[in-house]
Amino acid sequence: MNFTRLEIPDVILCEPKTLSDERGYFSETFRQDRLEKFLGFSINFCQENESKSSFGVLRGLHFQLAPYAQTKLVRVLQGAVLDVSVDLRKDSPTFGKHVAIELSEENKKQILIPKGFAHGFAVLSKEAVLVYKVDNYYHQVSERGIAYNDKNLAIDWKLNPKDIKLSLKDANHDLFEQVDFF
């Protein structure tokens, strides 16, 4: 597996090696020892989540406050999404900036999003299935969100606004300047 630091260096692109032939393919999608060696610290995933969404669904931008904040390792099993991470760490030189990357079943890329970031994704294909590991359990009381269309974040979700489908909760998130930061 190859690891690359993105424009926000704490967000890591993880690219597994895939062996393909006429029978199909094999890919080692997670190696804790190699990830920890790259990161320089231990990480212990304790929960894995899966979601299925149709074209235009936008989920996010979500995060949990400390001490329930989560590091996420996200990958797409089916379809394609635009995956977005927003830096919420007040003392970070990239505070308020975001990284957006396409994850798909074809490219098999994964993204490691550390604690202190909001996360969201928009479905670019007919439907998409995502799987993500987290290093802290879901804690509803600590869950927060940021408006996906906050003009200060200037995220290009790669969708026509009329195609975007939101949950009631996601449609009512606060603006970036109104949320609690890390």
Coordinates of C-alpha atoms in Angstrom, one line a residue:
M1 CA 0.0 0.0 0.0
N2 CA 1.2 3.5 -0.9
F3 CA 0.6 6.5 1.4
T4 CA 0.7 10.1 0.3
R5 CA 0.2 13.3 2.3
L6 CA -2.3 15.6 0.6
E7 CA -2.4 19.4 0.4
I8 CA -3.4 19.2 4.1
P9 CA -0.6 17.0 5.2
D10 CA -2.5 15.2 8.0
V11 CA -5.0 13.9 5.5
I12 CA -3.5 10.8 3.9
L13 CA -4.3 9.2 0.6
C14 CA -4.0 5.4 0.8
E15 CA -3.6 3.4 -2.4
P16 CA -3.6 -0.3 -2.2
K17 CA -1.8 -2.4 -4.7
T18 CA -4.2 -4.5 -6.8
L19 CA -3.3 -7.8 -8.5
S20 CA -5.6 -8.5 -11.5
D21 CA -6.0 -11.3 -14.0
E22 CA -8.8 -13.0 -16.0
R23 CA -10.3 -14.3 -12.8
G24 CA -10.7 -10.9 -11.1
Y25 CA -8.5 -9.1 -8.6
F26 CA -7.0 -9.2 -5.2
S27 CA -6.3 -6.1 -3.1
E28 CA -5.0 -5.8 0.4
T29 CA -7.2 -2.9 1.6
F30 CA -5.8 -2.4 5.1
R31 CA -2.5 -3.1 6.9
Q32 CA -2.4 -1.6 10.4
D33 CA 1.4 -2.1 10.8
R34 CA 2.2 -0.3 7.5
L35 CA -0.2 2.5 8.3
E36 CA 1.2 3.0 11.8
K37 CA 4.7 3.0 10.5
F38 CA 3.8 5.7 8.0
L39 CA 2.0 7.8 10.6
G40 CA 4.5 7.3 13.4
F41 CA 1.8 6.5 15.9
S42 CA -0.7 3.8 16.8
I43 CA -4.2 3.8 15.6
N44 CA -6.9 1.4 16.8
F45 CA -10.1 1.2 14.7
C46 CA -13.0 0.0 16.8
Q47 CA -16.1 0.4 14.6
E48 CA -16.8 -0.1 10.9
N49 CA -19.7 1.6 9.1
E50 CA -21.2 1.1 5.7
S51 CA -23.6 3.4 3.8
K52 CA -25.4 3.1 0.5
S53 CA -26.6 6.3 -1.3
S54 CA -28.0 7.2 -4.7
F55 CA -26.8 9.8 -7.2
G56 CA -26.8 13.3 -5.8
V57 CA -27.0 12.4 -2.1
L58 CA -24.7 14.6 -0.1
R59 CA -23.9 13.5 3.4
G60 CA -22.1 15.9 5.7
L61 CA -20.2 17.7 6.7
H62 CA -20.1 15.7 10.0
F63 CA -17.8 15.5 13.0
Q64 CA -17.8 14.6 16.7
L65 CA -16.4 16.8 19.4
A66 CA -13.6 15.6 21.7
P67 CA -13.3 13.3 23.5
Y68 CA -15.4 11.4 21.0
A69 CA -13.7 12.8 17.9
Q70 CA -12.9 10.1 15.2
T71 CA -10.2 9.3 12.8
K72 CA -11.8 7.8 9.7
L73 CA -10.4 5.5 7.0
V74 CA -12.9 5.8 4.1
R75 CA -13.2 3.7 0.9
V76 CA -15.8 3.1 -1.8
L77 CA -16.9 -0.4 -2.6
Q78 CA -19.4 0.5 -5.4
G79 CA -19.7 3.7 -7.5
A80 CA -17.9 7.0 -7.0
V81 CA -18.0 9.9 -4.6
L82 CA -16.4 13.2 -4.1
D83 CA -15.0 12.9 -0.5
V84 CA -14.3 16.1 1.4
S85 CA -12.4 16.8 4.6
V86 CA -12.4 20.2 6.3
D87 CA -9.7 21.2 8.9
L88 CA -11.4 22.4 12.1
R89 CA -8.2 22.6 14.2
K90 CA -8.0 26.3 15.3
D91 CA -4.2 26.1 15.7
S92 CA -3.6 24.5 12.3
P93 CA -2.0 26.4 9.4
T94 CA -4.7 24.8 7.2
F95 CA -7.7 25.8 9.5
G96 CA -10.8 26.2 7.5
K97 CA -9.3 24.7 4.3
H98 CA -10.5 21.5 2.7
V99 CA -9.3 18.6 0.6
A100 CA -11.6 17.0 -2.0
I101 CA -10.7 13.7 -3.7
E102 CA -12.7 11.3 -5.9
L103 CA -12.9 7.8 -4.4
S104 CA -14.3 5.0 -6.5
E105 CA -14.6 1.3 -7.0
E106 CA -12.3 1.7 -10.0
N107 CA -9.5 3.7 -8.4
K108 CA -9.7 1.9 -5.0
K109 CA -8.2 4.9 -3.3
Q110 CA -8.9 5.4 0.4
I111 CA -8.6 8.5 2.5
L112 CA -7.5 8.7 6.1
I113 CA -9.1 11.7 7.9
P114 CA -7.7 12.5 11.3
K115 CA -9.5 13.8 14.4
G116 CA -10.3 17.5 14.1
F117 CA -11.8 17.4 10.7
A118 CA -15.3 17.5 9.3
H119 CA -16.1 14.9 6.7
G120 CA -18.7 14.7 3.9
F121 CA -19.2 13.1 0.5
A122 CA -21.4 13.6 -2.6
V123 CA -22.4 10.6 -4.8
L124 CA -21.3 11.1 -8.4
S125 CA -22.5 7.7 -9.7
K126 CA -25.9 6.1 -10.0
E127 CA -25.3 4.8 -6.4
A128 CA -22.4 4.3 -4.1
V129 CA -21.5 2.1 -1.2
L130 CA -18.9 3.4 1.3
V131 CA -17.2 1.6 4.1
Y132 CA -15.2 3.4 6.7
K133 CA -13.4 2.4 9.9
V134 CA -13.3 4.8 12.9
D135 CA -11.1 4.8 16.0
N136 CA -13.8 6.0 18.4
Y137 CA -17.4 4.9 18.8
Y138 CA -20.3 7.0 17.5
H139 CA -21.6 9.3 20.2
Q140 CA -24.8 11.1 19.2
V141 CA -24.6 13.9 21.8
S142 CA -21.2 14.9 20.5
E143 CA -22.2 14.9 16.8
R144 CA -22.0 18.2 14.9
G145 CA -22.2 19.4 11.4
I146 CA -21.3 22.3 9.0
A147 CA -23.4 23.5 6.1
Y148 CA -22.2 21.8 3.0
N149 CA -22.8 25.0 1.0
D150 CA -21.1 27.5 3.3
K151 CA -19.6 30.2 1.0
N152 CA -16.6 30.6 3.2
L153 CA -15.6 27.0 2.6
A154 CA -16.2 27.3 -1.2
I155 CA -16.4 23.5 -1.8
D156 CA -17.2 22.5 -5.4
W157 CA -19.2 19.3 -4.8
K158 CA -19.1 18.5 -8.6
L159 CA -22.9 18.3 -8.7
N160 CA -25.5 20.6 -10.1
P161 CA -27.2 22.2 -7.0
K162 CA -30.6 21.0 -8.2
D163 CA -29.4 17.4 -8.1
I164 CA -28.2 17.5 -4.4
K165 CA -30.3 15.4 -2.0
L166 CA -29.9 16.1 1.7
S167 CA -31.3 14.7 4.9
L168 CA -33.3 17.2 7.0
K169 CA -30.4 17.2 9.5
D170 CA -27.8 17.9 6.9
A171 CA -29.9 20.7 5.4
N172 CA -29.9 22.5 8.7
H173 CA -26.3 22.4 9.8
D174 CA -24.7 25.6 11.1
L175 CA -22.3 27.7 9.1
F176 CA -18.5 27.2 9.6
E177 CA -18.2 30.3 11.8
Q178 CA -20.9 29.1 14.1
V179 CA -19.5 25.6 15.0
D180 CA -17.3 24.4 17.9
F181 CA -13.8 23.9 16.8
F182 CA -10.9 21.7 18.1

